[in-house]
PDB file of C-alpha atoms in Angstrom:
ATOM      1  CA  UNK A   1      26.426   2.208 -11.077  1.00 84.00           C
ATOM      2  CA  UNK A   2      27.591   4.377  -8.567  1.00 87.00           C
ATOM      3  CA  UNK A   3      24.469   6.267  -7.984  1.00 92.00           C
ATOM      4  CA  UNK A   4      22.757   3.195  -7.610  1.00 94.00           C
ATOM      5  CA  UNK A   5      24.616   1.834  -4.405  1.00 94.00           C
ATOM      6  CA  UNK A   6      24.195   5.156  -3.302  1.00 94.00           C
ATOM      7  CA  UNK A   7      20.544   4.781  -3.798  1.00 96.00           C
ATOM      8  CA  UNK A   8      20.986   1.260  -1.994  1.00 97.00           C
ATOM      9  CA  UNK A   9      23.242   2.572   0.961  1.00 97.00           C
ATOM     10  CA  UNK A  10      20.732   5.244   1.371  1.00 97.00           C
ATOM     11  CA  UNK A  11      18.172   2.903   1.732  1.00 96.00           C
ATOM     12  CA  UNK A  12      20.102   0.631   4.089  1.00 97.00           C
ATOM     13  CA  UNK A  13      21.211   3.339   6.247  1.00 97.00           C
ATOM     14  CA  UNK A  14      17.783   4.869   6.627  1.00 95.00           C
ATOM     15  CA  UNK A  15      16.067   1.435   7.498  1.00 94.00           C
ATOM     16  CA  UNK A  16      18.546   0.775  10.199  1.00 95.00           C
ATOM     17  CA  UNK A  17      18.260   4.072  11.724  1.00 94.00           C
ATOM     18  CA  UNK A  18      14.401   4.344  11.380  1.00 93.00           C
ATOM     19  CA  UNK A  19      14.259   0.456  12.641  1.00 93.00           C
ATOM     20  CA  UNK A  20      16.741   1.450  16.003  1.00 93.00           C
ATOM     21  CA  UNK A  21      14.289   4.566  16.473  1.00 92.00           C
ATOM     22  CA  UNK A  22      11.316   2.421  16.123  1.00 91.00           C
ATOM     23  CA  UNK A  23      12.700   0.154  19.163  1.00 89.00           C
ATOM     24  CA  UNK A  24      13.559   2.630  21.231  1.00 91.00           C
ATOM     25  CA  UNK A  25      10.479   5.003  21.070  1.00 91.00           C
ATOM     26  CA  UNK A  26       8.294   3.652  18.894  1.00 86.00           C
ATOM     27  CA  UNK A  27       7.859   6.218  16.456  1.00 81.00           C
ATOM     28  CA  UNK A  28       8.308   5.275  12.614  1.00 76.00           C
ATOM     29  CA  UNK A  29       6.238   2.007  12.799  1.00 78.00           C
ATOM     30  CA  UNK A  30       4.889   2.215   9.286  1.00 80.00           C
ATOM     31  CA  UNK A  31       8.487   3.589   7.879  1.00 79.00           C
ATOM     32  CA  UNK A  32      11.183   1.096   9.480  1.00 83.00           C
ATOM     33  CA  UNK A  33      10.093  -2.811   8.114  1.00 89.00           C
ATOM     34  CA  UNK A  34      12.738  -4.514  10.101  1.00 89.00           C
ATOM     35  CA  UNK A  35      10.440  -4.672  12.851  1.00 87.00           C
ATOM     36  CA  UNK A  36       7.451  -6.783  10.819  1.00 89.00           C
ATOM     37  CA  UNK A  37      10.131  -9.186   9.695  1.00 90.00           C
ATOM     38  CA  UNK A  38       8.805 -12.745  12.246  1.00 91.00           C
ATOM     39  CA  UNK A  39      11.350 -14.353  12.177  1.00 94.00           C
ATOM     40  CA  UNK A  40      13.550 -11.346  13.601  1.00 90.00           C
ATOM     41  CA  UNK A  41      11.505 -11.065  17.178  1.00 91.00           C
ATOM     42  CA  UNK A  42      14.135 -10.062  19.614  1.00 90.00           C
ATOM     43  CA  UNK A  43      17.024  -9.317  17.581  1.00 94.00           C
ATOM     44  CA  UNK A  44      15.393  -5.721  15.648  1.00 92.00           C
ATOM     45  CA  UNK A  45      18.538  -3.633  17.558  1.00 94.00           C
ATOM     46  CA  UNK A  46      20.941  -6.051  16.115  1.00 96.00           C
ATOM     47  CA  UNK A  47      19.844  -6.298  12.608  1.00 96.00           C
ATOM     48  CA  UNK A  48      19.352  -2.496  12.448  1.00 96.00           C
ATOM     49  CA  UNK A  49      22.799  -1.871  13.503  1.00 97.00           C
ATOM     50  CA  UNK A  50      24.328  -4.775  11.313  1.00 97.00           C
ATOM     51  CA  UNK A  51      21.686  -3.116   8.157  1.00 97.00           C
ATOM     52  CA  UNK A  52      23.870   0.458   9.256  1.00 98.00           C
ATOM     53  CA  UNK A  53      27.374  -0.837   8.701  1.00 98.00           C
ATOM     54  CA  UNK A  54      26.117  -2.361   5.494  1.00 98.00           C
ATOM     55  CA  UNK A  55      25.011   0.680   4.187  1.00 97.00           C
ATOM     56  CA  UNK A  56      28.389   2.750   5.192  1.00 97.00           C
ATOM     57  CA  UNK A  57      30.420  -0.676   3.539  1.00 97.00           C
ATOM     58  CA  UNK A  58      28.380   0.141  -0.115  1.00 96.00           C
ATOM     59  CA  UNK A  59      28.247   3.899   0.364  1.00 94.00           C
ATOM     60  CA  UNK A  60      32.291   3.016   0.679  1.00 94.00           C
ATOM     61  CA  UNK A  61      32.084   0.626  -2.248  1.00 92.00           C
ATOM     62  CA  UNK A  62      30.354   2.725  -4.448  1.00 91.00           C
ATOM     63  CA  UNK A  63      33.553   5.739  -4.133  1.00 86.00           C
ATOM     64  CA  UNK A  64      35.673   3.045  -4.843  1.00 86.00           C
ATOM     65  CA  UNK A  65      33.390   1.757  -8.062  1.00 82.00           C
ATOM     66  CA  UNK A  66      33.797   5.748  -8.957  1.00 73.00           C
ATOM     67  CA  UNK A  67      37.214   6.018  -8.423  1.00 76.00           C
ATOM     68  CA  UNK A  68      38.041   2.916 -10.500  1.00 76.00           C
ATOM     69  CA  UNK A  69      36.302   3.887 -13.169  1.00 72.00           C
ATOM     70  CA  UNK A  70      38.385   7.211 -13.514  1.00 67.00           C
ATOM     71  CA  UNK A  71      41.162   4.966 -13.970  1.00 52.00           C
TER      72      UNK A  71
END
């Protein structure tokens, strides 16, 4: 369980910085997918940093999954 919310904050972490990179340089258009998301249009610096702190709140989570289960 634990490696897999690492897998998932991974994931989280690297699509909100590759999305913030992608809006402020443009580089990583075919690696960040925040920015194809329609409905989004306007609001890619928001949801990147919101998809960041996600991925640092289930990095967090899964320590505390490991540490409970050593309980």
């Amino acid at each position: 369980m634990k490696k897999l919310l690492n897998v998932i904050a991974f994931v989280l972490i690297a699509q909100g910085a590759g999305g913030i990179a992608y809006a402020l340089t443009g580089w990583f258009d075919k690696w960040a997918l925040v920015h194809r998301i329609g409905f989004l249009d306007g609001y890619e610096i928001y949801v990147c940093v919101v998809l960041i702190a996600l991925g640092i709140a289930v990095g967090a989570a899964s320590d505390a999954v490991a540490a409970r289960g050593r309980d």
